[in-house]
């Protein structure tokens, strides 16, 4: 049987998944652990526009102080804002607190499971809803962030600026997303983009999907994605 893109990526993820404080990795899953939607949601909100390295200590600090979504909902907003200090984009902290209260008042204290319900929570947009549905609840959702854009553009050797080909990238992402283990697949794509198919120096020799990567075959994968040329400055 020919292995699909997802098969190869998941086999790689089983061996090389990053250990992250909010993640239930493949080994933990095998021993019966399941993701906590509160952890997944909190991490996804913190990771918006922010690096993993910056988020880690904040995530640990928040969980220590508010170990459950109920505890966060009952917290004083000033305390939440003060723990968030330094993480930036402060509307996220206000939305976080409001969404925790929505989980209590509108969903009887349990996180909703579908993308559309998740999107009704404050601060949860398309990407975040797909990521939570997929990672926390193993729903088949199409998760497309900057890492996924880059991997797909290179794997398909798409030589147009990403902004011009968003629907095509989404269609490629949809086609590759498996029915089985969609949550692990989404995290595997994030890890591949963050550790192997990196923006400036993709490590193609270590890549599990190198075999049919057309960007690698073309020999200049690091030149992708193509940047949109800036419009010429007006001349007086
Ligand atoms: Fe990225 Fe290279 Fe893998 Fe292609 S082979 S997906 S360019 S790391």
mmCIF file of C-alpha atoms and ligand atoms in Angstrom:
data_model
loop_
_atom_site.group_PDB
_atom_site.id
_atom_site.type_symbol
_atom_site.label_atom_id
_atom_site.label_comp_id
_atom_site.label_asym_id
_atom_site.label_seq_id
_atom_site.Cartn_x
_atom_site.Cartn_y
_atom_site.Cartn_z
ATOM 1 C CA UNK A 1 0.000 0.000 0.000
ATOM 2 C CA UNK A 2 1.310 3.466 -0.894
ATOM 3 C CA UNK A 3 1.696 5.610 2.191
ATOM 4 C CA UNK A 4 -0.135 8.912 2.092
ATOM 5 C CA UNK A 5 1.328 12.279 3.047
ATOM 6 C CA UNK A 6 -0.513 11.985 6.380
ATOM 7 C CA UNK A 7 0.787 8.439 7.037
ATOM 8 C CA UNK A 8 4.379 9.515 6.600
ATOM 9 C CA UNK A 9 3.916 12.680 8.627
ATOM 10 C CA UNK A 10 2.218 10.838 11.492
ATOM 11 C CA UNK A 11 4.930 8.156 11.588
ATOM 12 C CA UNK A 12 7.507 10.941 11.849
ATOM 13 C CA UNK A 13 5.455 12.706 14.546
ATOM 14 C CA UNK A 14 5.314 9.504 16.583
ATOM 15 C CA UNK A 15 9.110 9.612 16.797
ATOM 16 C CA UNK A 16 9.848 13.338 16.828
ATOM 17 C CA UNK A 17 6.889 15.200 18.384
ATOM 18 C CA UNK A 18 7.995 18.229 20.376
ATOM 19 C CA UNK A 19 7.297 18.049 24.073
ATOM 20 C CA UNK A 20 5.146 21.048 24.956
ATOM 21 C CA UNK A 21 3.508 21.720 28.314
ATOM 22 C CA UNK A 22 0.029 21.882 26.762
ATOM 23 C CA UNK A 23 0.442 18.858 24.542
ATOM 24 C CA UNK A 24 -0.538 15.231 25.021
ATOM 25 C CA UNK A 25 2.071 13.621 22.797
ATOM 26 C CA UNK A 26 1.759 10.323 20.924
ATOM 27 C CA UNK A 27 3.407 8.277 23.687
ATOM 28 C CA UNK A 28 1.134 9.756 26.367
ATOM 29 C CA UNK A 29 -1.877 9.072 24.155
ATOM 30 C CA UNK A 30 -0.815 5.463 23.787
ATOM 31 C CA UNK A 31 -0.800 5.162 27.556
ATOM 32 C CA UNK A 32 -4.350 6.505 27.728
ATOM 33 C CA UNK A 33 -3.980 10.280 28.295
ATOM 34 C CA UNK A 34 -6.331 12.572 26.428
ATOM 35 C CA UNK A 35 -5.972 16.309 25.732
ATOM 36 C CA UNK A 36 -7.605 18.748 28.131
ATOM 37 C CA UNK A 37 -9.635 21.267 26.065
ATOM 38 C CA UNK A 38 -8.849 23.989 28.617
ATOM 39 C CA UNK A 39 -5.104 23.487 28.082
ATOM 40 C CA UNK A 40 -5.492 23.393 24.293
ATOM 41 C CA UNK A 41 -7.632 26.534 24.220
ATOM 42 C CA UNK A 42 -5.391 28.472 26.638
ATOM 43 C CA UNK A 43 -2.276 27.582 24.640
ATOM 44 C CA UNK A 44 -3.849 28.432 21.292
ATOM 45 C CA UNK A 45 -4.940 31.871 22.516
ATOM 46 C CA UNK A 46 -1.486 32.542 23.989
ATOM 47 C CA UNK A 47 0.238 31.355 20.802
ATOM 48 C CA UNK A 48 -1.616 33.849 18.594
ATOM 49 C CA UNK A 49 1.167 36.147 17.288
ATOM 50 C CA UNK A 50 3.512 34.813 19.980
ATOM 51 C CA UNK A 51 6.329 32.259 19.938
ATOM 52 C CA UNK A 52 6.290 28.900 21.714
ATOM 53 C CA UNK A 53 9.329 29.888 23.812
ATOM 54 C CA UNK A 54 7.597 33.040 25.080
ATOM 55 C CA UNK A 55 4.319 31.276 25.788
ATOM 56 C CA UNK A 56 5.675 28.329 27.808
ATOM 57 C CA UNK A 57 6.295 30.116 31.163
ATOM 58 C CA UNK A 58 3.013 32.066 30.884
ATOM 59 C CA UNK A 59 1.066 28.899 30.212
ATOM 60 C CA UNK A 60 2.596 27.166 33.242
ATOM 61 C CA UNK A 61 1.975 30.214 35.444
ATOM 62 C CA UNK A 62 -1.682 30.507 34.348
ATOM 63 C CA UNK A 63 -2.383 26.825 34.929
ATOM 64 C CA UNK A 64 -0.838 26.968 38.379
ATOM 65 C CA UNK A 65 -3.003 29.912 39.340
ATOM 66 C CA UNK A 66 -6.178 28.840 37.495
ATOM 67 C CA UNK A 67 -6.037 25.065 36.986
ATOM 68 C CA UNK A 68 -9.510 24.827 35.446
ATOM 69 C CA UNK A 69 -11.692 26.924 33.186
ATOM 70 C CA UNK A 70 -14.120 27.368 36.140
ATOM 71 C CA UNK A 71 -11.303 28.864 38.208
ATOM 72 C CA UNK A 72 -10.387 31.230 35.369
ATOM 73 C CA UNK A 73 -14.016 32.265 34.885
ATOM 74 C CA UNK A 74 -14.271 33.114 38.589
ATOM 75 C CA UNK A 75 -11.001 35.086 38.583
ATOM 76 C CA UNK A 76 -10.819 38.822 38.904
ATOM 77 C CA UNK A 77 -10.162 40.383 35.475
ATOM 78 C CA UNK A 78 -7.430 42.590 36.975
ATOM 79 C CA UNK A 79 -5.600 39.486 38.192
ATOM 80 C CA UNK A 80 -5.836 37.938 34.712
ATOM 81 C CA UNK A 81 -4.538 41.133 33.095
ATOM 82 C CA UNK A 82 -1.672 41.291 35.544
ATOM 83 C CA UNK A 83 -0.611 37.645 34.905
ATOM 84 C CA UNK A 84 -0.800 38.376 31.168
ATOM 85 C CA UNK A 85 1.510 41.415 31.499
ATOM 86 C CA UNK A 86 4.422 41.075 29.077
ATOM 87 C CA UNK A 87 2.688 38.704 26.661
ATOM 88 C CA UNK A 88 1.253 41.528 24.545
ATOM 89 C CA UNK A 89 -1.954 41.898 22.539
ATOM 90 C CA UNK A 90 -3.917 42.505 25.728
ATOM 91 C CA UNK A 91 -7.340 42.129 24.154
ATOM 92 C CA UNK A 92 -6.531 38.401 24.196
ATOM 93 C CA UNK A 93 -6.515 38.409 28.015
ATOM 94 C CA UNK A 94 -9.862 40.206 28.187
ATOM 95 C CA UNK A 95 -11.353 37.800 25.639
ATOM 96 C CA UNK A 96 -9.854 34.837 27.480
ATOM 97 C CA UNK A 97 -11.617 35.786 30.670
ATOM 98 C CA UNK A 98 -14.896 36.521 28.850
ATOM 99 C CA UNK A 99 -14.712 33.189 26.978
ATOM 100 C CA UNK A 100 -14.104 31.273 30.232
ATOM 101 C CA UNK A 101 -17.293 32.869 31.560
ATOM 102 C CA UNK A 102 -19.134 31.977 28.324
ATOM 103 C CA UNK A 103 -18.093 28.331 28.782
ATOM 104 C CA UNK A 104 -19.743 28.472 32.214
ATOM 105 C CA UNK A 105 -22.870 30.383 31.266
ATOM 106 C CA UNK A 106 -23.567 29.062 27.751
ATOM 107 C CA UNK A 107 -22.050 25.560 27.765
ATOM 108 C CA UNK A 108 -22.582 24.342 31.342
ATOM 109 C CA UNK A 109 -18.860 24.473 32.110
ATOM 110 C CA UNK A 110 -17.698 22.194 29.261
ATOM 111 C CA UNK A 111 -15.938 23.419 26.157
ATOM 112 C CA UNK A 112 -18.049 23.123 23.000
ATOM 113 C CA UNK A 113 -16.664 20.561 20.556
ATOM 114 C CA UNK A 114 -17.513 21.797 17.071
ATOM 115 C CA UNK A 115 -15.727 24.487 15.101
ATOM 116 C CA UNK A 116 -18.881 26.585 14.746
ATOM 117 C CA UNK A 117 -19.666 26.471 18.471
ATOM 118 C CA UNK A 118 -16.046 27.191 19.343
ATOM 119 C CA UNK A 119 -16.148 30.263 17.099
ATOM 120 C CA UNK A 120 -18.902 31.706 19.282
ATOM 121 C CA UNK A 121 -16.358 32.053 22.112
ATOM 122 C CA UNK A 122 -14.711 35.461 22.466
ATOM 123 C CA UNK A 123 -11.296 35.615 20.849
ATOM 124 C CA UNK A 124 -11.713 32.357 18.887
ATOM 125 C CA UNK A 125 -11.507 32.854 15.127
ATOM 126 C CA UNK A 126 -11.440 30.383 12.240
ATOM 127 C CA UNK A 127 -7.909 29.103 12.769
ATOM 128 C CA UNK A 128 -8.180 28.782 16.550
ATOM 129 C CA UNK A 129 -11.560 27.018 16.338
ATOM 130 C CA UNK A 130 -10.167 24.499 13.845
ATOM 131 C CA UNK A 131 -7.053 23.938 15.973
ATOM 132 C CA UNK A 132 -9.058 23.353 19.176
ATOM 133 C CA UNK A 133 -11.651 21.099 17.490
ATOM 134 C CA UNK A 134 -8.873 19.061 15.994
ATOM 135 C CA UNK A 135 -6.338 18.895 18.844
ATOM 136 C CA UNK A 136 -8.713 18.763 21.819
ATOM 137 C CA UNK A 137 -11.528 16.693 20.308
ATOM 138 C CA UNK A 138 -9.908 14.886 17.362
ATOM 139 C CA UNK A 139 -12.467 16.320 14.968
ATOM 140 C CA UNK A 140 -11.474 16.438 11.328
ATOM 141 C CA UNK A 141 -10.884 20.160 10.903
ATOM 142 C CA UNK A 142 -8.699 21.867 8.314
ATOM 143 C CA UNK A 143 -6.043 23.699 10.290
ATOM 144 C CA UNK A 144 -4.073 26.209 8.222
ATOM 145 C CA UNK A 145 -1.533 28.523 9.805
ATOM 146 C CA UNK A 146 1.708 30.035 8.524
ATOM 147 C CA UNK A 147 3.585 26.745 8.986
ATOM 148 C CA UNK A 148 0.994 24.810 7.010
ATOM 149 C CA UNK A 149 0.996 27.454 4.256
ATOM 150 C CA UNK A 150 4.750 27.144 3.901
ATOM 151 C CA UNK A 151 4.876 23.337 3.891
ATOM 152 C CA UNK A 152 2.114 23.089 1.293
ATOM 153 C CA UNK A 153 3.500 25.809 -0.966
ATOM 154 C CA UNK A 154 6.857 24.024 -0.975
ATOM 155 C CA UNK A 155 5.494 20.511 -1.280
ATOM 156 C CA UNK A 156 3.326 21.556 -4.229
ATOM 157 C CA UNK A 157 5.957 23.960 -5.614
ATOM 158 C CA UNK A 158 3.420 26.790 -5.782
ATOM 159 C CA UNK A 159 5.199 29.803 -7.225
ATOM 160 C CA UNK A 160 2.735 32.520 -6.435
ATOM 161 C CA UNK A 161 2.511 34.692 -3.312
ATOM 162 C CA UNK A 162 0.504 32.979 -0.548
ATOM 163 C CA UNK A 163 -2.068 35.776 -0.390
ATOM 164 C CA UNK A 164 -2.990 35.086 -4.006
ATOM 165 C CA UNK A 165 -3.482 31.337 -3.583
ATOM 166 C CA UNK A 166 -5.152 30.968 -0.181
ATOM 167 C CA UNK A 167 -8.135 28.919 -1.461
ATOM 168 C CA UNK A 168 -5.818 26.523 -3.338
ATOM 169 C CA UNK A 169 -3.664 26.033 -0.235
ATOM 170 C CA UNK A 170 -6.758 25.337 1.838
ATOM 171 C CA UNK A 171 -7.953 22.790 -0.711
ATOM 172 C CA UNK A 172 -4.554 21.039 -0.583
ATOM 173 C CA UNK A 173 -4.668 21.123 3.236
ATOM 174 C CA UNK A 174 -8.189 19.694 3.244
ATOM 175 C CA UNK A 175 -7.234 16.873 0.895
ATOM 176 C CA UNK A 176 -4.308 15.865 3.092
ATOM 177 C CA UNK A 177 -6.122 15.973 6.445
ATOM 178 C CA UNK A 178 -6.832 12.373 7.497
ATOM 179 C CA UNK A 179 -9.999 11.029 9.082
ATOM 180 C CA UNK A 180 -7.934 9.130 11.612
ATOM 181 C CA UNK A 181 -5.830 11.070 14.128
ATOM 182 C CA UNK A 182 -6.633 14.535 12.711
ATOM 183 C CA UNK A 183 -5.480 16.169 15.965
ATOM 184 C CA UNK A 184 -2.062 14.527 15.827
ATOM 185 C CA UNK A 185 -1.851 15.342 12.120
ATOM 186 C CA UNK A 186 -2.489 19.060 12.801
ATOM 187 C CA UNK A 187 0.218 19.082 15.458
ATOM 188 C CA UNK A 188 2.586 17.147 13.203
ATOM 189 C CA UNK A 189 2.201 19.812 10.490
ATOM 190 C CA UNK A 190 2.933 22.517 13.070
ATOM 191 C CA UNK A 191 6.040 20.628 14.216
ATOM 192 C CA UNK A 192 7.244 19.987 10.678
ATOM 193 C CA UNK A 193 6.954 23.697 9.838
ATOM 194 C CA UNK A 194 8.611 24.732 13.095
ATOM 195 C CA UNK A 195 11.517 22.273 13.141
ATOM 196 C CA UNK A 196 12.198 20.914 9.625
ATOM 197 C CA UNK A 197 10.503 22.951 6.904
ATOM 198 C CA UNK A 198 11.611 26.183 8.563
ATOM 199 C CA UNK A 199 11.268 29.577 6.854
ATOM 200 C CA UNK A 200 14.868 30.172 5.804
ATOM 201 C CA UNK A 201 16.670 26.818 5.933
ATOM 202 C CA UNK A 202 14.453 23.777 5.348
ATOM 203 C CA UNK A 203 16.202 20.576 6.399
ATOM 204 C CA UNK A 204 14.938 18.472 3.536
ATOM 205 C CA UNK A 205 17.211 15.532 4.317
ATOM 206 C CA UNK A 206 15.340 15.026 7.600
ATOM 207 C CA UNK A 207 11.897 15.520 6.103
ATOM 208 C CA UNK A 208 9.372 12.664 6.101
ATOM 209 C CA UNK A 209 7.589 14.003 2.981
ATOM 210 C CA UNK A 210 10.716 14.746 0.932
ATOM 211 C CA UNK A 211 10.128 11.875 -1.497
ATOM 212 C CA UNK A 212 7.372 13.676 -3.405
ATOM 213 C CA UNK A 213 8.147 17.268 -2.420
ATOM 214 C CA UNK A 214 8.144 19.214 -5.656
ATOM 215 C CA UNK A 215 9.783 22.288 -4.154
ATOM 216 C CA UNK A 216 12.688 20.151 -2.949
ATOM 217 C CA UNK A 217 12.895 18.519 -6.358
ATOM 218 C CA UNK A 218 13.046 21.944 -7.999
ATOM 219 C CA UNK A 219 16.135 22.616 -5.883
ATOM 220 C CA UNK A 220 15.224 25.956 -4.339
ATOM 221 C CA UNK A 221 12.610 25.178 -1.699
ATOM 222 C CA UNK A 222 14.026 27.831 0.633
ATOM 223 C CA UNK A 223 12.984 30.482 -1.945
ATOM 224 C CA UNK A 224 9.344 29.541 -1.322
ATOM 225 C CA UNK A 225 6.890 30.962 -0.479
ATOM 226 C CA UNK A 226 7.356 33.682 -3.067
ATOM 227 C CA UNK A 227 6.937 37.132 -1.585
ATOM 228 C CA UNK A 228 4.465 39.497 -3.147
ATOM 229 C CA UNK A 229 6.433 42.259 -4.845
ATOM 230 C CA UNK A 230 5.956 45.618 -3.203
ATOM 231 C CA UNK A 231 4.182 48.139 -5.405
ATOM 232 C CA UNK A 232 6.656 50.678 -6.818
ATOM 233 C CA UNK A 233 6.903 53.883 -4.832
ATOM 234 C CA UNK A 234 5.175 56.729 -6.577
ATOM 235 C CA UNK A 235 7.612 59.090 -8.242
ATOM 236 C CA UNK A 236 7.002 62.779 -8.000
HETATM 237 FE FE1 LIG B 1 9.896 21.384 3.266
HETATM 238 FE FE2 LIG B 1 12.103 20.220 2.272
HETATM 239 FE FE3 LIG B 1 10.198 18.767 3.423
HETATM 240 FE FE4 LIG B 1 9.773 19.849 1.080
HETATM 241 S S1 LIG B 1 11.296 18.285 1.544
HETATM 242 S S2 LIG B 1 8.346 19.841 2.780
HETATM 243 S S3 LIG B 1 10.849 21.790 1.283
HETATM 244 S S4 LIG B 1 11.513 20.313 4.414
#
